[in-house]
């Protein structure tokens, strides 16, 4: 009898193979790492907003303003920048403060690009 780990690996490989064969592109998002904070994160947020990210939704009254946190705002801005750069390799680094996510971080009225 196959172990649960073996079954999981086979299932995952089957899904990936199917996606490749069907030419389905997996969607990814660029989000802030949970350990990111402080002035470096603020500087990275400022950089994203000044260099192609659409930061209107994280302004007061915007659909992604709440929760009004640096991490929340930076995640939205990082993903907007990442999408604006066509998800190019290296466009989701922000000095090691961000990482690629495979689950949609959108919530309530806030829809990530």
PDB file of N, CA and C in Angstrom:
ATOM      1  N   UNK A   1       0.841  -1.182   0.000  1.00  0.00           N
ATOM      2  CA  UNK A   1       0.000   0.000   0.000  1.00  0.00           C
ATOM      3  C   UNK A   1       0.888   1.248   0.000  1.00  0.00           C
ATOM      4  N   UNK A   2       0.544   2.200  -0.827  1.00  0.00           N
ATOM      5  CA  UNK A   2       1.321   3.434  -0.949  1.00  0.00           C
ATOM      6  C   UNK A   2       1.117   4.305   0.285  1.00  0.00           C
ATOM      7  N   UNK A   3       2.189   4.979   0.662  1.00  0.00           N
ATOM      8  CA  UNK A   3       2.099   5.882   1.806  1.00  0.00           C
ATOM      9  C   UNK A   3       1.321   7.130   1.412  1.00  0.00           C
ATOM     10  N   UNK A   4       0.723   7.818   2.399  1.00  0.00           N
ATOM     11  CA  UNK A   4       0.000   9.063   2.091  1.00  0.00           C
ATOM     12  C   UNK A   4       0.892  10.101   1.400  1.00  0.00           C
ATOM     13  N   UNK A   5       2.177  10.129   1.761  1.00  0.00           N
ATOM     14  CA  UNK A   5       3.099  11.076   1.140  1.00  0.00           C
ATOM     15  C   UNK A   5       3.280  10.747  -0.342  1.00  0.00           C
ATOM     16  N   UNK A   6       3.413   9.475  -0.663  1.00  0.00           N
ATOM     17  CA  UNK A   6       3.561   9.059  -2.063  1.00  0.00           C
ATOM     18  C   UNK A   6       2.325   9.399  -2.871  1.00  0.00           C
ATOM     19  N   UNK A   7       1.167   9.171  -2.295  1.00  0.00           N
ATOM     20  CA  UNK A   7      -0.085   9.480  -2.972  1.00  0.00           C
ATOM     21  C   UNK A   7      -0.178  10.980  -3.228  1.00  0.00           C
ATOM     22  N   UNK A   8       0.206  11.784  -2.243  1.00  0.00           N
ATOM     23  CA  UNK A   8       0.172  13.244  -2.396  1.00  0.00           C
ATOM     24  C   UNK A   8       1.107  13.706  -3.512  1.00  0.00           C
ATOM     25  N   UNK A   9       2.294  13.117  -3.577  1.00  0.00           N
ATOM     26  CA  UNK A   9       3.261  13.498  -4.601  1.00  0.00           C
ATOM     27  C   UNK A   9       2.732  13.138  -5.986  1.00  0.00           C
ATOM     28  N   UNK A  10       2.185  11.941  -6.129  1.00  0.00           N
ATOM     29  CA  UNK A  10       1.635  11.513  -7.414  1.00  0.00           C
ATOM     30  C   UNK A  10       0.481  12.424  -7.826  1.00  0.00           C
ATOM     31  N   UNK A  11      -0.385  12.757  -6.879  1.00  0.00           N
ATOM     32  CA  UNK A  11      -1.512  13.639  -7.168  1.00  0.00           C
ATOM     33  C   UNK A  11      -1.021  15.014  -7.615  1.00  0.00           C
ATOM     34  N   UNK A  12      -0.034  15.554  -6.918  1.00  0.00           N
ATOM     35  CA  UNK A  12       0.494  16.863  -7.274  1.00  0.00           C
ATOM     36  C   UNK A  12       1.129  16.834  -8.667  1.00  0.00           C
ATOM     37  N   UNK A  13       1.897  15.806  -8.956  1.00  0.00           N
ATOM     38  CA  UNK A  13       2.512  15.682 -10.275  1.00  0.00           C
ATOM     39  C   UNK A  13       1.459  15.553 -11.367  1.00  0.00           C
ATOM     40  N   UNK A  14       0.388  14.849 -11.076  1.00  0.00           N
ATOM     41  CA  UNK A  14      -0.701  14.709 -12.046  1.00  0.00           C
ATOM     42  C   UNK A  14      -1.349  16.049 -12.335  1.00  0.00           C
ATOM     43  N   UNK A  15      -1.586  16.823 -11.303  1.00  0.00           N
ATOM     44  CA  UNK A  15      -2.204  18.142 -11.475  1.00  0.00           C
ATOM     45  C   UNK A  15      -1.290  19.054 -12.287  1.00  0.00           C
ATOM     46  N   UNK A  16      -0.013  19.084 -11.944  1.00  0.00           N
ATOM     47  CA  UNK A  16       0.938  19.939 -12.660  1.00  0.00           C
ATOM     48  C   UNK A  16       1.035  19.508 -14.121  1.00  0.00           C
ATOM     49  N   UNK A  17       1.126  18.223 -14.353  1.00  0.00           N
ATOM     50  CA  UNK A  17       1.199  17.717 -15.721  1.00  0.00           C
ATOM     51  C   UNK A  17      -0.050  18.093 -16.510  1.00  0.00           C
ATOM     52  N   UNK A  18      -1.201  17.954 -15.895  1.00  0.00           N
ATOM     53  CA  UNK A  18      -2.457  18.310 -16.546  1.00  0.00           C
ATOM     54  C   UNK A  18      -2.478  19.793 -16.895  1.00  0.00           C
ATOM     55  N   UNK A  19      -2.028  20.631 -15.969  1.00  0.00           N
ATOM     56  CA  UNK A  19      -1.994  22.069 -16.227  1.00  0.00           C
ATOM     57  C   UNK A  19      -1.072  22.394 -17.399  1.00  0.00           C
ATOM     58  N   UNK A  20       0.061  21.719 -17.461  1.00  0.00           N
ATOM     59  CA  UNK A  20       0.999  21.960 -18.553  1.00  0.00           C
ATOM     60  C   UNK A  20       0.383  21.514 -19.874  1.00  0.00           C
ATOM     61  N   UNK A  21      -0.201  20.339 -19.864  1.00  0.00           N
ATOM     62  CA  UNK A  21      -0.801  19.817 -21.087  1.00  0.00           C
ATOM     63  C   UNK A  21      -1.974  20.666 -21.558  1.00  0.00           C
ATOM     64  N   UNK A  22      -2.701  21.228 -20.631  1.00  0.00           N
ATOM     65  CA  UNK A  22      -3.849  22.056 -20.984  1.00  0.00           C
ATOM     66  C   UNK A  22      -3.432  23.511 -21.207  1.00  0.00           C
ATOM     67  N   UNK A  23      -2.125  23.798 -21.016  1.00  0.00           N
ATOM     68  CA  UNK A  23      -1.586  25.136 -21.186  1.00  0.00           C
ATOM     69  C   UNK A  23      -2.291  26.142 -20.270  1.00  0.00           C
ATOM     70  N   UNK A  24      -2.535  25.719 -19.048  1.00  0.00           N
ATOM     71  CA  UNK A  24      -3.142  26.596 -18.046  1.00  0.00           C
ATOM     72  C   UNK A  24      -2.014  27.204 -17.227  1.00  0.00           C
ATOM     73  N   UNK A  25      -1.996  28.497 -17.170  1.00  0.00           N
ATOM     74  CA  UNK A  25      -0.967  29.186 -16.415  1.00  0.00           C
ATOM     75  C   UNK A  25      -1.434  29.369 -14.977  1.00  0.00           C
ATOM     76  N   UNK A  26      -0.632  28.920 -14.036  1.00  0.00           N
ATOM     77  CA  UNK A  26      -0.971  29.081 -12.626  1.00  0.00           C
ATOM     78  C   UNK A  26      -0.845  30.554 -12.256  1.00  0.00           C
ATOM     79  N   UNK A  27      -1.790  31.081 -11.516  1.00  0.00           N
ATOM     80  CA  UNK A  27      -1.800  32.486 -11.102  1.00  0.00           C
ATOM     81  C   UNK A  27      -0.994  32.617  -9.831  1.00  0.00           C
ATOM     82  N   UNK A  28      -0.196  33.653  -9.762  1.00  0.00           N
ATOM     83  CA  UNK A  28       0.587  33.933  -8.562  1.00  0.00           C
ATOM     84  C   UNK A  28       0.412  35.391  -8.165  1.00  0.00           C
ATOM     85  N   UNK A  29       0.700  35.678  -6.912  1.00  0.00           N
ATOM     86  CA  UNK A  29       0.624  37.026  -6.364  1.00  0.00           C
ATOM     87  C   UNK A  29       1.912  37.314  -5.613  1.00  0.00           C
ATOM     88  N   UNK A  30       2.262  38.573  -5.520  1.00  0.00           N
ATOM     89  CA  UNK A  30       3.438  39.008  -4.781  1.00  0.00           C
ATOM     90  C   UNK A  30       2.962  39.633  -3.475  1.00  0.00           C
ATOM     91  N   UNK A  31       3.371  39.067  -2.357  1.00  0.00           N
ATOM     92  CA  UNK A  31       2.911  39.553  -1.055  1.00  0.00           C
ATOM     93  C   UNK A  31       4.089  39.752  -0.106  1.00  0.00           C
ATOM     94  N   UNK A  32       3.855  40.533   0.919  1.00  0.00           N
ATOM     95  CA  UNK A  32       4.864  40.810   1.940  1.00  0.00           C
ATOM     96  C   UNK A  32       5.099  39.564   2.791  1.00  0.00           C
ATOM     97  N   UNK A  33       6.358  39.309   3.094  1.00  0.00           N
ATOM     98  CA  UNK A  33       6.689  38.227   4.028  1.00  0.00           C
ATOM     99  C   UNK A  33       6.233  38.643   5.418  1.00  0.00           C
ATOM    100  N   UNK A  34       5.793  37.685   6.203  1.00  0.00           N
ATOM    101  CA  UNK A  34       5.264  37.999   7.534  1.00  0.00           C
ATOM    102  C   UNK A  34       6.318  38.636   8.440  1.00  0.00           C
ATOM    103  N   UNK A  35       7.587  38.413   8.158  1.00  0.00           N
ATOM    104  CA  UNK A  35       8.658  38.971   8.984  1.00  0.00           C
ATOM    105  C   UNK A  35       9.040  40.399   8.593  1.00  0.00           C
ATOM    106  N   UNK A  36       8.510  40.902   7.486  1.00  0.00           N
ATOM    107  CA  UNK A  36       8.883  42.234   6.997  1.00  0.00           C
ATOM    108  C   UNK A  36       8.215  43.328   7.833  1.00  0.00           C
ATOM    109  N   UNK A  37       8.985  44.360   8.159  1.00  0.00           N
ATOM    110  CA  UNK A  37       8.450  45.476   8.948  1.00  0.00           C
ATOM    111  C   UNK A  37       9.431  46.653   8.893  1.00  0.00           C
ATOM    112  N   UNK A  38       9.005  47.736   9.495  1.00  0.00           N
ATOM    113  CA  UNK A  38       9.883  48.871   9.707  1.00  0.00           C
ATOM    114  C   UNK A  38      10.164  49.734   8.498  1.00  0.00           C
ATOM    115  N   UNK A  39      11.209  50.554   8.622  1.00  0.00           N
ATOM    116  CA  UNK A  39      11.541  51.521   7.578  1.00  0.00           C
ATOM    117  C   UNK A  39      11.839  50.881   6.218  1.00  0.00           C
ATOM    118  N   UNK A  40      12.443  49.697   6.219  1.00  0.00           N
ATOM    119  CA  UNK A  40      12.730  49.029   4.943  1.00  0.00           C
ATOM    120  C   UNK A  40      11.440  48.716   4.202  1.00  0.00           C
ATOM    121  N   UNK A  41      10.422  48.275   4.935  1.00  0.00           N
ATOM    122  CA  UNK A  41       9.142  47.957   4.307  1.00  0.00           C
ATOM    123  C   UNK A  41       8.478  49.233   3.789  1.00  0.00           C
ATOM    124  N   UNK A  42       8.538  50.306   4.554  1.00  0.00           N
ATOM    125  CA  UNK A  42       7.968  51.583   4.103  1.00  0.00           C
ATOM    126  C   UNK A  42       8.683  52.070   2.840  1.00  0.00           C
ATOM    127  N   UNK A  43      10.006  51.941   2.819  1.00  0.00           N
ATOM    128  CA  UNK A  43      10.768  52.355   1.635  1.00  0.00           C
ATOM    129  C   UNK A  43      10.393  51.515   0.418  1.00  0.00           C
ATOM    130  N   UNK A  44      10.210  50.225   0.617  1.00  0.00           N
ATOM    131  CA  UNK A  44       9.824  49.339  -0.491  1.00  0.00           C
ATOM    132  C   UNK A  44       8.422  49.681  -0.990  1.00  0.00           C
ATOM    133  N   UNK A  45       7.507  49.991  -0.085  1.00  0.00           N
ATOM    134  CA  UNK A  45       6.152  50.416  -0.461  1.00  0.00           C
ATOM    135  C   UNK A  45       6.229  51.701  -1.285  1.00  0.00           C
ATOM    136  N   UNK A  46       7.012  52.659  -0.814  1.00  0.00           N
ATOM    137  CA  UNK A  46       7.176  53.918  -1.549  1.00  0.00           C
ATOM    138  C   UNK A  46       7.747  53.667  -2.940  1.00  0.00           C
ATOM    139  N   UNK A  47       8.721  52.776  -3.034  1.00  0.00           N
ATOM    140  CA  UNK A  47       9.324  52.441  -4.326  1.00  0.00           C
ATOM    141  C   UNK A  47       8.281  51.857  -5.281  1.00  0.00           C
ATOM    142  N   UNK A  48       7.497  50.891  -4.798  1.00  0.00           N
ATOM    143  CA  UNK A  48       6.479  50.251  -5.644  1.00  0.00           C
ATOM    144  C   UNK A  48       5.489  51.291  -6.161  1.00  0.00           C
ATOM    145  N   UNK A  49       5.023  52.159  -5.265  1.00  0.00           N
ATOM    146  CA  UNK A  49       4.027  53.163  -5.659  1.00  0.00           C
ATOM    147  C   UNK A  49       4.594  54.195  -6.633  1.00  0.00           C
ATOM    148  N   UNK A  50       5.871  54.470  -6.525  1.00  0.00           N
ATOM    149  CA  UNK A  50       6.501  55.464  -7.409  1.00  0.00           C
ATOM    150  C   UNK A  50       6.956  54.874  -8.746  1.00  0.00           C
ATOM    151  N   UNK A  51       6.904  53.550  -8.857  1.00  0.00           N
ATOM    152  CA  UNK A  51       7.473  52.911 -10.046  1.00  0.00           C
ATOM    153  C   UNK A  51       6.529  51.941 -10.744  1.00  0.00           C
ATOM    154  N   UNK A  52       5.255  52.271 -10.762  1.00  0.00           N
ATOM    155  CA  UNK A  52       4.341  51.479 -11.582  1.00  0.00           C
ATOM    156  C   UNK A  52       3.181  50.825 -10.871  1.00  0.00           C
ATOM    157  N   UNK A  53       3.230  50.713  -9.560  1.00  0.00           N
ATOM    158  CA  UNK A  53       2.102  50.124  -8.841  1.00  0.00           C
ATOM    159  C   UNK A  53       0.937  51.106  -8.812  1.00  0.00           C
ATOM    160  N   UNK A  54      -0.280  50.575  -8.904  1.00  0.00           N
ATOM    161  CA  UNK A  54      -1.477  51.406  -8.729  1.00  0.00           C
ATOM    162  C   UNK A  54      -1.796  51.414  -7.245  1.00  0.00           C
ATOM    163  N   UNK A  55      -1.476  52.501  -6.577  1.00  0.00           N
ATOM    164  CA  UNK A  55      -1.645  52.571  -5.119  1.00  0.00           C
ATOM    165  C   UNK A  55      -2.908  53.313  -4.697  1.00  0.00           C
ATOM    166  N   UNK A  56      -3.767  53.665  -5.654  1.00  0.00           N
ATOM    167  CA  UNK A  56      -5.021  54.335  -5.296  1.00  0.00           C
ATOM    168  C   UNK A  56      -5.890  53.497  -4.356  1.00  0.00           C
ATOM    169  N   UNK A  57      -5.995  52.174  -4.553  1.00  0.00           N
ATOM    170  CA  UNK A  57      -6.852  51.392  -3.658  1.00  0.00           C
ATOM    171  C   UNK A  57      -6.390  51.353  -2.199  1.00  0.00           C
ATOM    172  N   UNK A  58      -5.126  51.694  -1.925  1.00  0.00           N
ATOM    173  CA  UNK A  58      -4.653  51.676  -0.531  1.00  0.00           C
ATOM    174  C   UNK A  58      -4.633  53.074   0.087  1.00  0.00           C
ATOM    175  N   UNK A  59      -5.178  54.044  -0.621  1.00  0.00           N
ATOM    176  CA  UNK A  59      -5.325  55.397  -0.082  1.00  0.00           C
ATOM    177  C   UNK A  59      -6.611  55.466   0.745  1.00  0.00           C
ATOM    178  N   UNK A  60      -6.728  56.427   1.671  1.00  0.00           N
ATOM    179  CA  UNK A  60      -7.964  56.536   2.458  1.00  0.00           C
ATOM    180  C   UNK A  60      -9.194  56.545   1.556  1.00  0.00           C
ATOM    181  N   UNK A  61     -10.157  55.715   1.898  1.00  0.00           N
ATOM    182  CA  UNK A  61     -11.378  55.583   1.117  1.00  0.00           C
ATOM    183  C   UNK A  61     -11.280  54.544   0.013  1.00  0.00           C
ATOM    184  N   UNK A  62     -10.075  54.037  -0.251  1.00  0.00           N
ATOM    185  CA  UNK A  62      -9.872  53.035  -1.295  1.00  0.00           C
ATOM    186  C   UNK A  62     -10.352  51.658  -0.850  1.00  0.00           C
ATOM    187  N   UNK A  63     -10.592  50.792  -1.806  1.00  0.00           N
ATOM    188  CA  UNK A  63     -11.148  49.467  -1.511  1.00  0.00           C
ATOM    189  C   UNK A  63     -10.196  48.580  -0.709  1.00  0.00           C
ATOM    190  N   UNK A  64      -8.911  48.903  -0.685  1.00  0.00           N
ATOM    191  CA  UNK A  64      -7.929  48.096   0.054  1.00  0.00           C
ATOM    192  C   UNK A  64      -7.242  48.882   1.167  1.00  0.00           C
ATOM    193  N   UNK A  65      -7.839  50.007   1.545  1.00  0.00           N
ATOM    194  CA  UNK A  65      -7.246  50.826   2.608  1.00  0.00           C
ATOM    195  C   UNK A  65      -7.284  50.109   3.954  1.00  0.00           C
ATOM    196  N   UNK A  66      -8.386  49.445   4.236  1.00  0.00           N
ATOM    197  CA  UNK A  66      -8.513  48.704   5.501  1.00  0.00           C
ATOM    198  C   UNK A  66      -8.204  47.240   5.286  1.00  0.00           C
ATOM    199  N   UNK A  67      -7.481  46.612   6.174  1.00  0.00           N
ATOM    200  CA  UNK A  67      -6.950  47.208   7.392  1.00  0.00           C
ATOM    201  C   UNK A  67      -5.809  48.180   7.079  1.00  0.00           C
ATOM    202  N   UNK A  68      -5.779  49.253   7.791  1.00  0.00           N
ATOM    203  CA  UNK A  68      -4.797  50.305   7.580  1.00  0.00           C
ATOM    204  C   UNK A  68      -3.480  49.901   8.248  1.00  0.00           C
ATOM    205  N   UNK A  69      -2.770  48.975   7.599  1.00  0.00           N
ATOM    206  CA  UNK A  69      -1.489  48.504   8.123  1.00  0.00           C
ATOM    207  C   UNK A  69      -0.428  48.617   7.036  1.00  0.00           C
ATOM    208  N   UNK A  70       0.798  48.781   7.453  1.00  0.00           N
ATOM    209  CA  UNK A  70       1.911  48.856   6.515  1.00  0.00           C
ATOM    210  C   UNK A  70       2.019  47.557   5.729  1.00  0.00           C
ATOM    211  N   UNK A  71       1.892  46.426   6.403  1.00  0.00           N
ATOM    212  CA  UNK A  71       1.992  45.136   5.703  1.00  0.00           C
ATOM    213  C   UNK A  71       0.870  44.964   4.686  1.00  0.00           C
ATOM    214  N   UNK A  72      -0.353  45.323   5.058  1.00  0.00           N
ATOM    215  CA  UNK A  72      -1.472  45.196   4.137  1.00  0.00           C
ATOM    216  C   UNK A  72      -1.314  46.079   2.912  1.00  0.00           C
ATOM    217  N   UNK A  73      -0.925  47.310   3.138  1.00  0.00           N
ATOM    218  CA  UNK A  73      -0.744  48.242   2.024  1.00  0.00           C
ATOM    219  C   UNK A  73       0.429  47.807   1.134  1.00  0.00           C
ATOM    220  N   UNK A  74       1.513  47.367   1.760  1.00  0.00           N
ATOM    221  CA  UNK A  74       2.673  46.939   0.979  1.00  0.00           C
ATOM    222  C   UNK A  74       2.351  45.703   0.143  1.00  0.00           C
ATOM    223  N   UNK A  75       1.600  44.763   0.685  1.00  0.00           N
ATOM    224  CA  UNK A  75       1.240  43.575  -0.090  1.00  0.00           C
ATOM    225  C   UNK A  75       0.474  43.956  -1.346  1.00  0.00           C
ATOM    226  N   UNK A  76      -0.492  44.844  -1.198  1.00  0.00           N
ATOM    227  CA  UNK A  76      -1.263  45.264  -2.371  1.00  0.00           C
ATOM    228  C   UNK A  76      -0.353  45.968  -3.389  1.00  0.00           C
ATOM    229  N   UNK A  77       0.467  46.887  -2.911  1.00  0.00           N
ATOM    230  CA  UNK A  77       1.349  47.637  -3.806  1.00  0.00           C
ATOM    231  C   UNK A  77       2.371  46.718  -4.479  1.00  0.00           C
ATOM    232  N   UNK A  78       2.926  45.777  -3.728  1.00  0.00           N
ATOM    233  CA  UNK A  78       3.904  44.846  -4.297  1.00  0.00           C
ATOM    234  C   UNK A  78       3.260  44.030  -5.416  1.00  0.00           C
ATOM    235  N   UNK A  79       2.037  43.553  -5.183  1.00  0.00           N
ATOM    236  CA  UNK A  79       1.383  42.755  -6.211  1.00  0.00           C
ATOM    237  C   UNK A  79       1.034  43.601  -7.427  1.00  0.00           C
ATOM    238  N   UNK A  80       0.602  44.823  -7.216  1.00  0.00           N
ATOM    239  CA  UNK A  80       0.301  45.705  -8.335  1.00  0.00           C
ATOM    240  C   UNK A  80       1.557  45.961  -9.167  1.00  0.00           C
ATOM    241  N   UNK A  81       2.663  46.196  -8.509  1.00  0.00           N
ATOM    242  CA  UNK A  81       3.949  46.392  -9.193  1.00  0.00           C
ATOM    243  C   UNK A  81       4.326  45.134  -9.975  1.00  0.00           C
ATOM    244  N   UNK A  82       4.204  43.989  -9.337  1.00  0.00           N
ATOM    245  CA  UNK A  82       4.525  42.681  -9.930  1.00  0.00           C
ATOM    246  C   UNK A  82       3.700  42.442 -11.199  1.00  0.00           C
ATOM    247  N   UNK A  83       2.417  42.741 -11.135  1.00  0.00           N
ATOM    248  CA  UNK A  83       1.542  42.587 -12.302  1.00  0.00           C
ATOM    249  C   UNK A  83       1.940  43.593 -13.387  1.00  0.00           C
ATOM    250  N   UNK A  84       2.214  44.835 -12.988  1.00  0.00           N
ATOM    251  CA  UNK A  84       2.615  45.873 -13.940  1.00  0.00           C
ATOM    252  C   UNK A  84       3.900  45.494 -14.676  1.00  0.00           C
ATOM    253  N   UNK A  85       4.754  44.738 -14.019  1.00  0.00           N
ATOM    254  CA  UNK A  85       6.018  44.290 -14.612  1.00  0.00           C
ATOM    255  C   UNK A  85       5.854  42.923 -15.279  1.00  0.00           C
ATOM    256  N   UNK A  86       4.602  42.521 -15.513  1.00  0.00           N
ATOM    257  CA  UNK A  86       4.284  41.264 -16.206  1.00  0.00           C
ATOM    258  C   UNK A  86       4.839  40.045 -15.477  1.00  0.00           C
ATOM    259  N   UNK A  87       4.875  40.108 -14.160  1.00  0.00           N
ATOM    260  CA  UNK A  87       5.351  39.024 -13.300  1.00  0.00           C
ATOM    261  C   UNK A  87       6.749  38.555 -13.691  1.00  0.00           C
ATOM    262  N   UNK A  88       7.562  39.496 -14.111  1.00  0.00           N
ATOM    263  CA  UNK A  88       8.931  39.191 -14.528  1.00  0.00           C
ATOM    264  C   UNK A  88       9.743  38.665 -13.340  1.00  0.00           C
ATOM    265  N   UNK A  89      10.660  37.733 -13.625  1.00  0.00           N
ATOM    266  CA  UNK A  89      11.530  37.253 -12.542  1.00  0.00           C
ATOM    267  C   UNK A  89      12.243  38.428 -11.873  1.00  0.00           C
ATOM    268  N   UNK A  90      12.277  38.429 -10.580  1.00  0.00           N
ATOM    269  CA  UNK A  90      12.924  39.498  -9.826  1.00  0.00           C
ATOM    270  C   UNK A  90      12.016  40.666  -9.489  1.00  0.00           C
ATOM    271  N   UNK A  91      10.802  40.699 -10.068  1.00  0.00           N
ATOM    272  CA  UNK A  91       9.913  41.836  -9.797  1.00  0.00           C
ATOM    273  C   UNK A  91       9.113  41.656  -8.509  1.00  0.00           C
ATOM    274  N   UNK A  92       9.357  40.563  -7.803  1.00  0.00           N
ATOM    275  CA  UNK A  92       8.717  40.354  -6.504  1.00  0.00           C
ATOM    276  C   UNK A  92       9.778  40.034  -5.470  1.00  0.00           C
ATOM    277  N   UNK A  93      10.712  40.928  -5.320  1.00  0.00           N
ATOM    278  CA  UNK A  93      11.766  40.726  -4.329  1.00  0.00           C
ATOM    279  C   UNK A  93      11.697  41.792  -3.248  1.00  0.00           C
ATOM    280  N   UNK A  94      11.781  43.035  -3.682  1.00  0.00           N
ATOM    281  CA  UNK A  94      11.742  44.175  -2.761  1.00  0.00           C
ATOM    282  C   UNK A  94      12.732  43.982  -1.606  1.00  0.00           C
ATOM    283  N   UNK A  95      13.962  43.653  -2.015  1.00  0.00           N
ATOM    284  CA  UNK A  95      15.024  43.493  -1.021  1.00  0.00           C
ATOM    285  C   UNK A  95      14.806  42.323  -0.085  1.00  0.00           C
ATOM    286  N   UNK A  96      14.119  41.304  -0.549  1.00  0.00           N
ATOM    287  CA  UNK A  96      13.860  40.129   0.281  1.00  0.00           C
ATOM    288  C   UNK A  96      12.647  40.261   1.181  1.00  0.00           C
ATOM    289  N   UNK A  97      11.876  41.328   1.008  1.00  0.00           N
ATOM    290  CA  UNK A  97      10.708  41.568   1.869  1.00  0.00           C
ATOM    291  C   UNK A  97       9.433  40.918   1.345  1.00  0.00           C
ATOM    292  N   UNK A  98       9.469  40.399   0.117  1.00  0.00           N
ATOM    293  CA  UNK A  98       8.262  39.842  -0.498  1.00  0.00           C
ATOM    294  C   UNK A  98       8.519  38.426  -0.987  1.00  0.00           C
ATOM    295  N   UNK A  99       7.427  37.721  -1.224  1.00  0.00           N
ATOM    296  CA  UNK A  99       7.526  36.381  -1.782  1.00  0.00           C
ATOM    297  C   UNK A  99       6.305  36.108  -2.657  1.00  0.00           C
ATOM    298  N   UNK A 100       6.427  35.083  -3.478  1.00  0.00           N
ATOM    299  CA  UNK A 100       5.345  34.687  -4.375  1.00  0.00           C
ATOM    300  C   UNK A 100       4.352  33.819  -3.602  1.00  0.00           C
ATOM    301  N   UNK A 101       3.071  34.128  -3.778  1.00  0.00           N
ATOM    302  CA  UNK A 101       2.003  33.332  -3.162  1.00  0.00           C
ATOM    303  C   UNK A 101       1.185  32.685  -4.274  1.00  0.00           C
ATOM    304  N   UNK A 102       0.630  31.515  -3.989  1.00  0.00           N
ATOM    305  CA  UNK A 102      -0.202  30.830  -4.983  1.00  0.00           C
ATOM    306  C   UNK A 102      -1.684  30.884  -4.626  1.00  0.00           C
ATOM    307  N   UNK A 103      -2.002  31.486  -3.482  1.00  0.00           N
ATOM    308  CA  UNK A 103      -3.412  31.671  -3.135  1.00  0.00           C
ATOM    309  C   UNK A 103      -3.738  33.161  -3.150  1.00  0.00           C
ATOM    310  N   UNK A 104      -4.898  33.477  -3.647  1.00  0.00           N
ATOM    311  CA  UNK A 104      -5.339  34.861  -3.827  1.00  0.00           C
ATOM    312  C   UNK A 104      -5.475  35.566  -2.478  1.00  0.00           C
ATOM    313  N   UNK A 105      -4.732  36.653  -2.266  1.00  0.00           N
ATOM    314  CA  UNK A 105      -4.816  37.378  -1.000  1.00  0.00           C
ATOM    315  C   UNK A 105      -5.983  38.369  -0.928  1.00  0.00           C
ATOM    316  N   UNK A 106      -6.802  38.425  -1.964  1.00  0.00           N
ATOM    317  CA  UNK A 106      -7.950  39.344  -1.970  1.00  0.00           C
ATOM    318  C   UNK A 106      -8.873  39.051  -0.790  1.00  0.00           C
ATOM    319  N   UNK A 107      -9.559  40.082  -0.329  1.00  0.00           N
ATOM    320  CA  UNK A 107     -10.490  39.932   0.804  1.00  0.00           C
ATOM    321  C   UNK A 107     -11.580  40.970   0.672  1.00  0.00           C
ATOM    322  N   UNK A 108     -12.778  40.630   1.100  1.00  0.00           N
ATOM    323  CA  UNK A 108     -13.888  41.578   1.087  1.00  0.00           C
ATOM    324  C   UNK A 108     -13.928  42.392  -0.192  1.00  0.00           C
ATOM    325  N   UNK A 109     -13.939  43.726  -0.052  1.00  0.00           N
ATOM    326  CA  UNK A 109     -13.999  44.585  -1.245  1.00  0.00           C
ATOM    327  C   UNK A 109     -12.646  44.748  -1.939  1.00  0.00           C
ATOM    328  N   UNK A 110     -11.582  44.254  -1.322  1.00  0.00           N
ATOM    329  CA  UNK A 110     -10.228  44.430  -1.867  1.00  0.00           C
ATOM    330  C   UNK A 110      -9.874  43.282  -2.800  1.00  0.00           C
ATOM    331  N   UNK A 111      -9.767  43.609  -4.085  1.00  0.00           N
ATOM    332  CA  UNK A 111      -9.422  42.609  -5.103  1.00  0.00           C
ATOM    333  C   UNK A 111      -8.018  42.905  -5.619  1.00  0.00           C
ATOM    334  N   UNK A 112      -7.141  41.958  -5.412  1.00  0.00           N
ATOM    335  CA  UNK A 112      -5.766  42.118  -5.907  1.00  0.00           C
ATOM    336  C   UNK A 112      -5.762  42.006  -7.425  1.00  0.00           C
ATOM    337  N   UNK A 113      -4.820  42.725  -8.080  1.00  0.00           N
ATOM    338  CA  UNK A 113      -4.768  42.691  -9.552  1.00  0.00           C
ATOM    339  C   UNK A 113      -4.547  41.273 -10.085  1.00  0.00           C
TER     340      UNK A 113
END
